[in-house]
Coordinates of C-alpha atoms in Angstrom, one line a residue:
X20 CA 31.0 125.6 40.1
X21 CA 33.7 123.5 41.7
X22 CA 34.1 119.9 40.5
X23 CA 32.8 117.1 42.7
X24 CA 34.2 113.6 43.3
X25 CA 31.4 112.2 41.2
X26 CA 32.6 114.3 38.2
X27 CA 36.1 112.8 38.6
X28 CA 34.7 109.3 38.9
X29 CA 32.6 109.7 35.8
X30 CA 35.4 111.2 33.7
X31 CA 37.8 108.4 34.8
X32 CA 35.3 105.6 34.4
X33 CA 35.6 104.4 38.0
X34 CA 33.5 104.5 41.2
X35 CA 33.7 107.4 43.7
X36 CA 35.2 104.9 46.2
X37 CA 38.1 104.3 43.8
X38 CA 38.7 108.0 43.4
X39 CA 38.8 108.4 47.1
X40 CA 41.1 105.5 47.5
X41 CA 43.4 106.8 44.8
X42 CA 43.7 110.2 46.6
X43 CA 44.2 108.8 50.2
X44 CA 46.0 105.5 49.5
X45 CA 47.4 105.5 46.0
X46 CA 49.6 102.4 46.5
X47 CA 46.4 100.4 46.9
X48 CA 45.2 101.2 43.4
X49 CA 46.5 99.7 40.1
X50 CA 48.9 102.0 38.3
X51 CA 46.7 102.3 35.1
X52 CA 43.6 103.1 37.2
X53 CA 45.6 105.6 39.3
X54 CA 46.9 107.3 36.2
X55 CA 43.4 107.6 34.8
X56 CA 42.0 109.1 38.0
X57 CA 44.8 111.6 38.4
X58 CA 44.4 112.7 34.8
X59 CA 40.7 113.4 35.6
X60 CA 41.6 115.3 38.8
X61 CA 44.0 117.5 36.8
X62 CA 41.6 118.1 33.9
X63 CA 38.7 119.1 36.3
X64 CA 41.0 121.0 38.7
X65 CA 39.4 118.9 41.5
X66 CA 40.2 119.7 45.1
X67 CA 39.3 117.2 47.8
X68 CA 37.0 118.4 50.6
X69 CA 39.6 118.0 53.4
X70 CA 37.2 119.0 56.1
X71 CA 34.7 116.4 55.2
X72 CA 37.4 113.7 54.9
X73 CA 38.8 114.7 58.3
X74 CA 35.3 114.4 59.8
X75 CA 35.0 110.9 58.5
X76 CA 38.5 109.8 59.5
X77 CA 38.7 111.5 62.9
X78 CA 42.0 113.1 61.8
X79 CA 42.8 116.7 61.1
X80 CA 46.4 116.2 59.8
X81 CA 47.3 119.3 61.9
X82 CA 49.7 119.7 64.7
X83 CA 49.7 122.4 67.4
X84 CA 53.1 124.0 68.1
X85 CA 53.2 125.9 71.4
X86 CA 56.0 128.4 71.9
X87 CA 56.9 130.4 75.0
X88 CA 57.8 133.6 73.0
X89 CA 57.7 133.8 69.3
X90 CA 59.7 137.0 69.2
X91 CA 62.7 135.1 70.5
X92 CA 65.0 134.7 67.4
X93 CA 65.9 131.1 68.5
X94 CA 62.5 129.7 67.5
X95 CA 62.4 130.7 63.9
X96 CA 64.7 127.9 62.7
X97 CA 63.2 125.5 65.1
X98 CA 59.7 126.0 63.6
X99 CA 61.1 125.7 60.1
X100 CA 62.5 122.3 61.0
X101 CA 59.2 121.3 62.5
X102 CA 57.2 122.4 59.4
X103 CA 59.5 120.7 56.9
X104 CA 59.4 117.4 58.7
X105 CA 55.6 117.5 59.2
X106 CA 55.0 118.5 55.6
X107 CA 56.8 115.4 54.4
X108 CA 54.1 113.3 56.1
X109 CA 51.2 115.5 55.0
X110 CA 50.7 117.4 58.2
X111 CA 50.2 121.2 58.6
X112 CA 50.7 123.2 61.8
X113 CA 49.2 125.9 64.0
X114 CA 51.5 128.0 66.0
X115 CA 50.5 129.3 69.4
X116 CA 52.6 132.0 71.1
X117 CA 52.0 131.9 74.9
X118 CA 54.2 135.0 75.6
X119 CA 53.5 134.6 79.4
X120 CA 49.8 135.4 78.8
X121 CA 47.5 133.1 80.8
X122 CA 44.6 133.6 78.3
X123 CA 46.7 132.1 75.6
X124 CA 46.9 128.8 77.5
X125 CA 43.1 128.8 77.5
X126 CA 43.2 129.2 73.7
X127 CA 45.5 126.1 73.5
X128 CA 43.1 124.1 75.6
X129 CA 40.1 125.2 73.5
X130 CA 41.9 124.2 70.2
X131 CA 42.7 120.7 71.6
X132 CA 39.2 120.2 73.2
X133 CA 37.5 121.2 69.9
X134 CA 39.4 118.5 68.1
X135 CA 41.3 120.8 65.8
X136 CA 44.7 119.1 66.1
X137 CA 46.0 115.5 66.2
X138 CA 49.0 116.2 68.4
X139 CA 51.0 118.9 70.3
X140 CA 54.6 120.0 70.3
X141 CA 55.4 122.0 73.5
X142 CA 58.4 124.3 73.5
X143 CA 57.1 126.2 76.4
X144 CA 58.5 124.1 79.3
X145 CA 55.1 123.6 81.0
X146 CA 51.9 121.8 80.4
X147 CA 49.1 124.2 79.5
X148 CA 46.1 124.3 81.8
X149 CA 42.8 126.1 81.8
X150 CA 39.6 125.8 83.9
X151 CA 41.0 122.8 85.8
X152 CA 41.8 120.9 82.6
X153 CA 45.4 120.0 81.6
X154 CA 46.5 119.5 78.0
X155 CA 47.5 116.0 79.1
X156 CA 43.9 114.9 79.8
X157 CA 42.8 114.8 76.2
X158 CA 44.8 111.7 75.2
X159 CA 46.6 113.2 72.3
X160 CA 50.3 112.6 71.6
X161 CA 52.3 115.4 73.2
X162 CA 56.1 116.0 72.9
X163 CA 58.1 118.4 75.0
X164 CA 61.1 120.1 73.3
X165 CA 63.6 122.8 74.3
X166 CA 62.7 122.5 78.0
X167 CA 62.0 119.3 80.0
X168 CA 58.5 118.5 81.1
X169 CA 58.4 115.6 83.6
X170 CA 55.0 114.1 82.8
X171 CA 54.1 110.4 82.3
X172 CA 53.8 109.6 78.6
X173 CA 55.4 112.8 77.4
X174 CA 58.8 112.3 75.8
X175 CA 61.4 115.1 75.7
X176 CA 63.6 116.3 72.9
X177 CA 66.4 118.3 74.6
X178 CA 69.8 119.9 74.1
X179 CA 72.5 119.1 76.6
X180 CA 72.3 122.6 78.2
X181 CA 74.2 121.8 81.4
X182 CA 77.4 120.6 79.9
X183 CA 77.2 123.3 77.2
X184 CA 77.2 126.0 79.9
X185 CA 80.2 124.4 81.6
X186 CA 81.9 124.5 78.2
X187 CA 81.4 128.3 78.1
X188 CA 83.3 128.6 81.4
X189 CA 86.1 126.3 80.1
X190 CA 86.5 128.4 77.0
X191 CA 86.8 131.6 78.9
X192 CA 89.1 130.1 81.5
X193 CA 91.3 128.6 78.8
X194 CA 91.8 132.1 77.4
X195 CA 93.1 133.2 80.8
X196 CA 90.0 134.7 82.4
X197 CA 89.6 134.3 86.2
X198 CA 86.8 136.7 86.9
X199 CA 83.8 135.3 85.0
X200 CA 80.2 136.5 85.3
X201 CA 77.0 135.0 84.1
X202 CA 73.9 136.6 82.3
X203 CA 71.0 134.6 83.6
X204 CA 67.3 134.4 83.3
X205 CA 64.8 134.5 86.2
X206 CA 65.4 131.9 88.9
X207 CA 63.4 128.8 88.2
X208 CA 63.1 129.4 84.5
X209 CA 63.1 125.9 82.9
X210 CA 66.2 126.7 80.8
X211 CA 68.0 128.7 83.3
X212 CA 68.0 125.9 85.9
X213 CA 70.3 123.6 83.8
X214 CA 72.3 126.4 82.3
X215 CA 73.1 128.0 85.7
X216 CA 74.0 124.6 87.1
X217 CA 76.3 124.1 84.2
X218 CA 78.0 127.4 84.8
X219 CA 78.6 126.5 88.4
X220 CA 79.9 123.1 87.2
X221 CA 82.3 124.9 84.9
X222 CA 83.6 127.1 87.7
X223 CA 84.2 124.1 89.9
X224 CA 85.9 122.2 87.1
X225 CA 88.5 124.9 86.5
X226 CA 89.0 125.6 90.2
X227 CA 87.2 128.9 90.5
X228 CA 85.0 129.6 93.6
X229 CA 81.3 129.0 93.1
X230 CA 79.9 130.5 96.4
X231 CA 80.4 134.1 95.1
X232 CA 79.5 133.4 91.5
X233 CA 78.5 136.7 89.9
X234 CA 75.0 136.5 88.4
X235 CA 73.2 139.2 86.4
X236 CA 69.5 138.3 86.2
X237 CA 67.5 138.9 83.1
X238 CA 64.9 137.1 81.0
X239 CA 66.9 136.0 77.9
X240 CA 65.8 139.2 76.0
X241 CA 67.7 142.0 74.4
X242 CA 66.3 144.5 77.0
X243 CA 67.5 142.4 79.9
X244 CA 71.0 142.2 78.4
X245 CA 71.1 145.9 78.3
X246 CA 70.0 146.1 81.9
X247 CA 72.7 143.7 82.9
X248 CA 75.2 145.9 81.1
X249 CA 74.1 148.8 83.2
X250 CA 74.7 146.8 86.4
X251 CA 78.1 145.8 85.0
X252 CA 79.1 149.4 84.2
X253 CA 78.1 150.5 87.7
X254 CA 80.8 148.2 89.2
X255 CA 84.3 149.5 89.7
X256 CA 86.6 148.5 86.9
X257 CA 88.7 146.4 89.3
X258 CA 85.7 144.3 90.3
X259 CA 84.2 143.8 86.9
X260 CA 84.5 140.3 85.4
X261 CA 86.7 140.1 82.4
X262 CA 84.7 137.2 80.9
X263 CA 80.9 137.0 80.6
X264 CA 79.0 133.8 79.8
X265 CA 75.4 134.4 78.8
X266 CA 72.4 132.2 78.9
X267 CA 71.2 133.5 75.6
X268 CA 72.6 135.2 72.5
X269 CA 70.1 138.1 72.7
X270 CA 71.3 139.1 76.2
X271 CA 74.9 138.7 75.1
X272 CA 74.5 140.9 72.0
X273 CA 72.7 143.7 73.9
X274 CA 75.2 143.5 76.7
X275 CA 78.1 143.9 74.2
X276 CA 76.4 146.8 72.4
X277 CA 75.7 148.7 75.7
X278 CA 79.2 148.3 77.2
X279 CA 80.9 149.2 73.9
X280 CA 78.8 152.3 73.7
X281 CA 80.1 153.2 77.2
X282 CA 83.7 152.8 76.0
X283 CA 84.5 149.2 77.1
X284 CA 86.2 147.3 74.4
X285 CA 85.1 143.8 73.4
X286 CA 87.1 141.5 73.5
X287 CA 90.1 143.5 74.5
X288 CA 88.7 144.4 77.9
X289 CA 85.8 142.0 78.3
X290 CA 85.1 138.7 76.5
X291 CA 81.5 137.6 75.9
X292 CA 80.2 134.2 74.9
X293 CA 76.5 133.5 74.2
X294 CA 74.2 130.5 74.1
X295 CA 71.8 129.6 71.2
X296 CA 73.4 130.3 67.9
X297 CA 70.9 132.8 66.5
X298 CA 71.7 134.1 63.0
X299 CA 72.2 137.7 64.2
X300 CA 75.2 136.7 66.3
X301 CA 77.2 136.2 63.2
X302 CA 76.6 139.8 62.0
X303 CA 76.9 141.9 65.2
X304 CA 80.1 143.7 66.0
X305 CA 82.2 141.9 67.0
X306 CA 80.8 138.6 65.9
X307 CA 79.5 136.6 68.9
X308 CA 81.3 133.5 70.1
X309 CA 78.5 131.2 71.2
X310 CA 77.4 127.7 72.1
X311 CA 75.2 126.9 69.1
X312 CA 72.1 124.8 69.6
X313 CA 71.1 122.7 66.6
X314 CA 67.9 124.7 66.1
X315 CA 66.5 123.2 62.9
X316 CA 67.5 119.6 64.0
X317 CA 65.7 120.2 67.3
X318 CA 62.5 121.0 65.3
X319 CA 63.0 118.0 63.0
X320 CA 63.6 115.6 65.9
X321 CA 60.6 116.9 67.8
X322 CA 58.4 116.5 64.8
X323 CA 59.7 113.0 64.2
X324 CA 59.1 112.1 67.8
X325 CA 55.5 113.3 67.5
X326 CA 54.9 111.4 64.3
X327 CA 56.0 108.3 66.2
X328 CA 53.3 109.0 68.7
X329 CA 50.7 109.6 65.9
X330 CA 51.7 106.2 64.4
X331 CA 51.6 104.4 67.8
X332 CA 55.3 103.5 67.6
X333 CA 56.6 101.8 70.8
X334 CA 59.8 104.0 70.8
X335 CA 57.6 107.1 71.1
X336 CA 58.2 107.4 74.9
X337 CA 62.0 107.5 74.6
X338 CA 63.7 110.8 75.2
X339 CA 66.1 112.3 72.6
X340 CA 69.1 114.5 73.5
X341 CA 71.1 116.6 71.0
X342 CA 74.5 118.2 71.4
X343 CA 75.8 121.8 71.1
X344 CA 78.8 123.2 69.2
X345 CA 81.2 125.9 70.2
X346 CA 81.3 128.6 67.5
X347 CA 84.4 130.8 67.8
X348 CA 84.0 134.4 66.6
X349 CA 85.5 137.8 67.6
X350 CA 83.9 138.4 71.0
X351 CA 86.3 136.3 73.1
X352 CA 90.0 136.7 73.6
X353 CA 92.6 136.6 76.4
X354 CA 92.0 139.2 79.2
X355 CA 94.0 142.4 79.4
X356 CA 97.3 142.1 81.2
X357 CA 97.4 143.5 84.7

Protein backbone atom coordinates (compact mmCIF):
# COMPACT_ATOMS: atom_id res chain seq x y z
CA UNK A 1 0.00 0.00 0.00
CA UNK A 2 1.44 3.44 -0.93
CA UNK A 3 2.58 5.62 1.95
CA UNK A 4 0.40 8.57 2.93
CA UNK A 5 1.35 12.03 4.14
CA UNK A 6 0.27 11.03 7.65
CA UNK A 7 2.85 8.20 7.60
CA UNK A 8 5.60 10.70 6.69
CA UNK A 9 4.45 13.10 9.44
CA UNK A 10 4.44 10.34 12.03
CA UNK A 11 7.91 9.09 11.09
CA UNK A 12 9.37 12.61 11.06
CA UNK A 13 7.61 13.67 14.24
CA UNK A 14 5.86 16.65 12.67
CA UNK A 15 2.36 17.62 11.55
CA UNK A 16 0.97 16.82 8.10
CA UNK A 17 0.89 20.58 7.46
CA UNK A 18 4.66 20.73 8.03
CA UNK A 19 5.21 17.86 5.59
CA UNK A 20 3.09 19.63 3.00
CA UNK A 21 4.95 22.92 3.56
CA UNK A 22 8.32 21.17 3.29
CA UNK A 23 7.39 19.70 -0.09
CA UNK A 24 5.77 22.82 -1.57
CA UNK A 25 7.82 25.63 0.04
CA UNK A 26 10.99 24.14 1.59
CA UNK A 27 12.56 27.56 2.21
CA UNK A 28 9.84 28.27 4.77
CA UNK A 29 10.84 25.28 6.94
CA UNK A 30 13.79 25.17 9.34
CA UNK A 31 16.73 23.18 7.89
CA UNK A 32 16.73 20.52 10.63
CA UNK A 33 12.97 19.96 10.25
CA UNK A 34 13.29 19.88 6.45
CA UNK A 35 16.05 17.29 6.69
CA UNK A 36 13.94 15.08 8.98
CA UNK A 37 10.91 15.29 6.68
CA UNK A 38 12.91 14.52 3.54
CA UNK A 39 14.56 11.55 5.23
CA UNK A 40 11.10 10.19 6.07
CA UNK A 41 9.92 10.80 2.48
CA UNK A 42 12.89 8.82 1.17
CA UNK A 43 12.52 5.99 3.67
CA UNK A 44 8.82 5.54 2.92
CA UNK A 45 9.18 6.18 -0.85
CA UNK A 46 6.37 8.72 -0.51
CA UNK A 47 4.98 10.37 -3.65
CA UNK A 48 2.74 13.45 -3.21
CA UNK A 49 -0.76 13.30 -4.66
CA UNK A 50 -0.24 15.95 -7.32
CA UNK A 51 -3.80 15.84 -8.59
CA UNK A 52 -5.20 16.55 -5.16
CA UNK A 53 -2.69 19.33 -4.56
CA UNK A 54 -3.56 20.91 -7.90
CA UNK A 55 -7.23 20.75 -7.05
CA UNK A 56 -6.59 22.66 -3.82
CA UNK A 57 -4.24 25.23 -5.34
CA UNK A 58 -6.09 25.76 -8.61
CA UNK A 59 -2.84 25.13 -10.51
CA UNK A 60 -1.90 22.22 -12.78
CA UNK A 61 1.78 23.10 -13.29
CA UNK A 62 1.22 22.20 -16.92
CA UNK A 63 1.56 24.29 -20.08
CA UNK A 64 -0.06 23.59 -23.45
CA UNK A 65 2.22 23.94 -26.49
CA UNK A 66 0.32 24.31 -29.78
CA UNK A 67 2.27 23.54 -32.96
CA UNK A 68 1.15 24.01 -36.58
CA UNK A 69 2.87 20.83 -37.83
CA UNK A 70 4.93 18.61 -35.55
CA UNK A 71 6.42 16.78 -38.54
CA UNK A 72 8.28 19.97 -39.49
CA UNK A 73 11.88 19.40 -38.36
CA UNK A 74 12.18 23.00 -37.17
CA UNK A 75 10.03 22.45 -34.08
CA UNK A 76 12.00 19.62 -32.47
CA UNK A 77 14.69 21.89 -31.02
CA UNK A 78 12.13 24.59 -30.22
CA UNK A 79 10.11 22.20 -28.05
CA UNK A 80 13.30 20.98 -26.35
CA UNK A 81 14.02 24.58 -25.37
CA UNK A 82 10.49 25.03 -24.05
CA UNK A 83 10.61 21.82 -22.05
CA UNK A 84 14.00 22.54 -20.48
CA UNK A 85 13.00 26.03 -19.34
CA UNK A 86 9.60 24.97 -17.98
CA UNK A 87 11.12 22.01 -16.13
CA UNK A 88 13.45 24.40 -14.27
CA UNK A 89 10.33 25.96 -12.74
CA UNK A 90 8.50 22.71 -12.09
CA UNK A 91 6.16 22.79 -15.10
CA UNK A 92 5.37 19.98 -17.50
CA UNK A 93 3.90 20.33 -20.97
CA UNK A 94 1.26 18.93 -23.30
CA UNK A 95 1.94 19.20 -27.04
CA UNK A 96 -0.94 19.65 -29.46
CA UNK A 97 -0.25 19.29 -33.20
CA UNK A 98 -2.88 21.17 -35.22
CA UNK A 99 -1.64 19.96 -38.63
CA UNK A 100 -4.35 22.07 -40.34
CA UNK A 101 -7.11 19.87 -38.84
CA UNK A 102 -10.03 21.89 -37.47
CA UNK A 103 -11.03 19.22 -34.95
CA UNK A 104 -7.67 19.61 -33.25
CA UNK A 105 -8.47 23.23 -32.45
CA UNK A 106 -11.56 21.92 -30.69
CA UNK A 107 -9.31 19.65 -28.64
CA UNK A 108 -7.19 22.66 -27.62
CA UNK A 109 -10.28 24.55 -26.48
CA UNK A 110 -11.54 21.52 -24.52
CA UNK A 111 -8.21 21.14 -22.71
CA UNK A 112 -8.20 24.78 -21.68
CA UNK A 113 -11.91 24.88 -20.78
CA UNK A 114 -11.50 21.81 -18.58
CA UNK A 115 -8.75 23.53 -16.59
CA UNK A 116 -6.00 21.07 -17.54
CA UNK A 117 -3.35 23.75 -18.18
CA UNK A 118 -2.13 26.99 -16.60
CA UNK A 119 -0.99 28.73 -19.79
CA UNK A 120 -0.55 28.29 -23.54
CA UNK A 121 2.33 28.70 -25.98
CA UNK A 122 1.08 29.21 -29.54
CA UNK A 123 3.50 28.42 -32.37
CA UNK A 124 0.66 28.12 -34.87
CA UNK A 125 0.22 31.76 -35.90
CA UNK A 126 -3.47 31.87 -35.08
CA UNK A 127 -5.73 31.92 -32.04
CA UNK A 128 -7.58 28.57 -31.77
CA UNK A 129 -11.37 28.76 -31.83
CA UNK A 130 -14.18 26.26 -31.44
CA UNK A 131 -17.94 26.60 -31.10
CA UNK A 132 -17.74 30.38 -31.04
CA UNK A 133 -15.19 30.34 -28.23
CA UNK A 134 -11.67 31.67 -28.65
CA UNK A 135 -8.70 30.54 -26.60
CA UNK A 136 -8.32 34.16 -25.48
CA UNK A 137 -11.65 34.17 -23.63
CA UNK A 138 -10.45 31.86 -20.82
CA UNK A 139 -8.17 34.40 -19.16
CA UNK A 140 -5.02 32.24 -19.15
CA UNK A 141 -1.61 33.67 -20.04
CA UNK A 142 -0.98 33.10 -23.75
CA UNK A 143 2.29 33.69 -25.64
CA UNK A 144 2.63 33.63 -29.43
CA UNK A 145 5.95 32.50 -30.88
CA UNK A 146 7.33 31.74 -34.35
CA UNK A 147 4.51 33.70 -36.02
CA UNK A 148 2.92 36.97 -34.90
CA UNK A 149 -0.56 37.06 -33.43
CA UNK A 150 -1.96 40.55 -33.04
CA UNK A 151 -4.23 40.18 -30.04
CA UNK A 152 -4.51 42.38 -26.93
CA UNK A 153 -2.59 40.94 -24.03
CA UNK A 154 -0.73 38.33 -26.10
CA UNK A 155 3.02 39.02 -26.34
CA UNK A 156 5.03 37.71 -29.30
CA UNK A 157 8.42 35.98 -29.34
CA UNK A 158 9.63 36.32 -32.91
CA UNK A 159 12.62 35.97 -35.21
CA UNK A 160 13.43 38.89 -37.52
CA UNK A 161 12.27 37.01 -40.63
CA UNK A 162 11.99 39.95 -43.01
CA UNK A 163 15.60 41.18 -42.74
CA UNK A 164 16.79 37.57 -42.76
CA UNK A 165 15.12 36.97 -46.12
CA UNK A 166 16.69 40.15 -47.48
CA UNK A 167 20.04 38.78 -46.30
CA UNK A 168 19.47 35.66 -48.43
CA UNK A 169 19.23 37.85 -51.53
CA UNK A 170 22.29 39.90 -50.57
CA UNK A 171 24.30 36.70 -50.14
CA UNK A 172 23.37 35.39 -53.58
CA UNK A 173 23.84 38.78 -55.22
CA UNK A 174 27.23 39.14 -53.56
CA UNK A 175 28.31 35.91 -55.21
CA UNK A 176 27.33 37.33 -58.60
CA UNK A 177 23.80 35.97 -59.12
CA UNK A 178 21.41 38.24 -61.02
CA UNK A 179 18.53 35.83 -61.72
CA UNK A 180 17.24 34.88 -58.27
CA UNK A 181 14.07 32.89 -57.55
CA UNK A 182 12.18 32.21 -54.35
CA UNK A 183 10.63 29.03 -52.90
CA UNK A 184 7.58 30.32 -51.03
CA UNK A 185 4.73 29.01 -48.94
CA UNK A 186 1.08 29.66 -49.71
CA UNK A 187 0.07 33.34 -50.02
CA UNK A 188 -1.02 34.71 -46.67
CA UNK A 189 0.85 32.10 -44.62
CA UNK A 190 1.87 33.83 -41.38
CA UNK A 191 5.58 33.16 -41.98
CA UNK A 192 5.52 33.61 -45.73
CA UNK A 193 4.23 37.19 -45.50
CA UNK A 194 7.36 38.65 -43.80
CA UNK A 195 9.75 36.30 -45.62
CA UNK A 196 8.40 37.14 -49.08
CA UNK A 197 8.42 40.84 -48.19
CA UNK A 198 12.04 40.47 -47.11
CA UNK A 199 12.92 38.75 -50.38
CA UNK A 200 11.44 41.69 -52.31
CA UNK A 201 13.29 44.09 -50.00
CA UNK A 202 16.50 42.30 -50.84
CA UNK A 203 15.91 42.51 -54.58
CA UNK A 204 15.26 46.24 -54.29
CA UNK A 205 18.36 46.77 -52.13
CA UNK A 206 20.67 45.22 -54.74
CA UNK A 207 18.94 46.90 -57.69
CA UNK A 208 17.13 43.88 -59.14
CA UNK A 209 13.54 44.26 -60.44
CA UNK A 210 10.79 43.22 -58.05
CA UNK A 211 7.79 43.38 -60.39
CA UNK A 212 8.72 40.11 -62.12
CA UNK A 213 10.14 38.34 -59.08
CA UNK A 214 10.07 34.59 -59.70
CA UNK A 215 8.07 32.80 -57.01
CA UNK A 216 7.61 29.01 -56.74
CA UNK A 217 4.73 28.34 -54.34
CA UNK A 218 4.78 25.47 -51.86
CA UNK A 219 3.98 24.90 -48.19
CA UNK A 220 7.42 24.66 -46.51
CA UNK A 221 7.45 20.86 -46.90
CA UNK A 222 9.85 18.47 -48.63
CA UNK A 223 7.09 17.50 -51.08
CA UNK A 224 6.46 21.09 -52.15
CA UNK A 225 10.19 21.64 -52.65
CA UNK A 226 10.21 18.72 -55.06
CA UNK A 227 7.21 20.18 -56.90
CA UNK A 228 9.00 23.51 -57.23
CA UNK A 229 12.00 21.68 -58.65
CA UNK A 230 9.77 20.16 -61.32
CA UNK A 231 8.53 23.63 -62.26
CA UNK A 232 12.14 24.85 -62.35
CA UNK A 233 13.22 21.98 -64.60
CA UNK A 234 10.34 22.71 -66.98
CA UNK A 235 11.82 26.15 -67.68
CA UNK A 236 14.34 26.64 -70.48
CA UNK A 237 17.91 26.68 -69.11
CA UNK A 238 18.35 30.30 -70.28
CA UNK A 239 15.36 31.43 -68.18
CA UNK A 240 16.09 29.49 -65.01
CA UNK A 241 17.36 31.44 -62.01
CA UNK A 242 20.95 30.69 -61.05
CA UNK A 243 20.24 31.46 -57.41
CA UNK A 244 17.36 30.14 -55.26
CA UNK A 245 16.36 31.57 -51.88
CA UNK A 246 14.00 29.27 -50.01
CA UNK A 247 11.51 30.08 -47.27
CA UNK A 248 12.36 26.81 -45.50
CA UNK A 249 15.20 24.31 -45.32
CA UNK A 250 12.89 21.39 -46.12
CA UNK A 251 11.86 22.90 -49.45
CA UNK A 252 15.47 23.81 -50.24
CA UNK A 253 16.77 20.30 -49.52
CA UNK A 254 14.10 18.59 -51.63
CA UNK A 255 14.60 21.13 -54.42
CA UNK A 256 18.35 20.43 -54.50
CA UNK A 257 17.84 16.68 -54.41
CA UNK A 258 15.38 16.73 -57.32
CA UNK A 259 17.35 19.02 -59.64
CA UNK A 260 20.61 17.15 -58.95
CA UNK A 261 18.85 13.90 -59.86
CA UNK A 262 17.95 15.59 -63.17
CA UNK A 263 21.59 16.45 -63.81
CA UNK A 264 21.68 20.08 -62.62
CA UNK A 265 24.78 20.65 -60.51
CA UNK A 266 24.57 22.42 -57.15
CA UNK A 267 26.24 24.88 -56.63
CA UNK A 268 28.11 24.91 -59.96
CA UNK A 269 24.96 25.69 -61.97
CA UNK A 270 22.42 26.67 -59.31
CA UNK A 271 23.01 27.98 -55.79
CA UNK A 272 20.44 27.33 -53.05
CA UNK A 273 20.08 29.01 -49.65
CA UNK A 274 17.54 27.85 -47.08
CA UNK A 275 15.83 29.32 -44.03
CA UNK A 276 15.49 27.66 -40.58
CA UNK A 277 18.70 25.82 -39.77
CA UNK A 278 17.32 22.32 -39.27
CA UNK A 279 19.94 19.70 -38.43
CA UNK A 280 19.45 17.73 -41.66
CA UNK A 281 20.76 20.70 -43.65
CA UNK A 282 24.28 20.05 -42.37
CA UNK A 283 24.25 16.45 -43.62
CA UNK A 284 22.61 16.64 -47.05
CA UNK A 285 24.76 16.78 -50.20
CA UNK A 286 25.90 19.44 -50.65
CA UNK A 287 25.51 20.92 -47.18
CA UNK A 288 22.81 23.60 -47.20
CA UNK A 289 23.74 27.25 -46.78
CA UNK A 290 20.94 28.72 -44.66
CA UNK A 291 19.66 31.51 -42.46
CA UNK A 292 19.64 29.72 -39.13
CA UNK A 293 16.93 30.60 -36.66
CA UNK A 294 17.84 30.22 -32.96
CA UNK A 295 15.51 27.27 -32.52
CA UNK A 296 16.22 26.27 -28.93
CA UNK A 297 16.57 29.93 -27.79
CA UNK A 298 13.15 30.65 -29.34
CA UNK A 299 11.67 27.89 -27.19
CA UNK A 300 13.49 29.10 -24.09
CA UNK A 301 12.45 32.73 -24.65
CA UNK A 302 8.81 31.75 -25.26
CA UNK A 303 8.76 29.65 -22.08
CA UNK A 304 10.33 32.48 -20.05
CA UNK A 305 7.78 34.93 -21.39
CA UNK A 306 4.93 32.61 -20.38
CA UNK A 307 6.43 32.14 -16.92
CA UNK A 308 6.39 35.94 -16.57
CA UNK A 309 2.67 35.82 -17.30
CA UNK A 310 2.10 33.03 -14.80
CA UNK A 311 3.94 35.11 -12.17
CA UNK A 312 2.00 38.27 -13.03
CA UNK A 313 5.17 40.13 -14.02
CA UNK A 314 4.51 43.59 -15.53
CA UNK A 315 6.99 42.99 -18.39
CA UNK A 316 4.89 40.05 -19.62
CA UNK A 317 3.20 42.10 -22.35
CA UNK A 318 6.47 43.19 -24.01
CA UNK A 319 7.43 41.46 -27.28
CA UNK A 320 10.79 39.70 -27.75
CA UNK A 321 12.68 39.58 -31.06
CA UNK A 322 15.64 37.31 -31.82
CA UNK A 323 18.14 37.44 -34.68
CA UNK A 324 19.24 34.94 -37.32
CA UNK A 325 22.66 33.78 -38.48
CA UNK A 326 23.97 33.13 -42.01
CA UNK A 327 25.49 29.63 -42.05
CA UNK A 328 27.75 29.07 -45.06
CA UNK A 329 27.96 25.56 -46.48
CA UNK A 330 28.45 24.02 -49.90
CA UNK A 331 25.17 24.83 -51.67
CA UNK A 332 26.04 28.40 -52.71
CA UNK A 333 28.82 29.62 -55.02
CA UNK A 334 29.33 32.12 -57.86
CA UNK A 335 27.11 31.48 -60.91
CA UNK A 336 28.45 29.80 -64.04
CA UNK A 337 30.14 32.11 -66.49
CA UNK A 338 28.16 32.95 -69.62
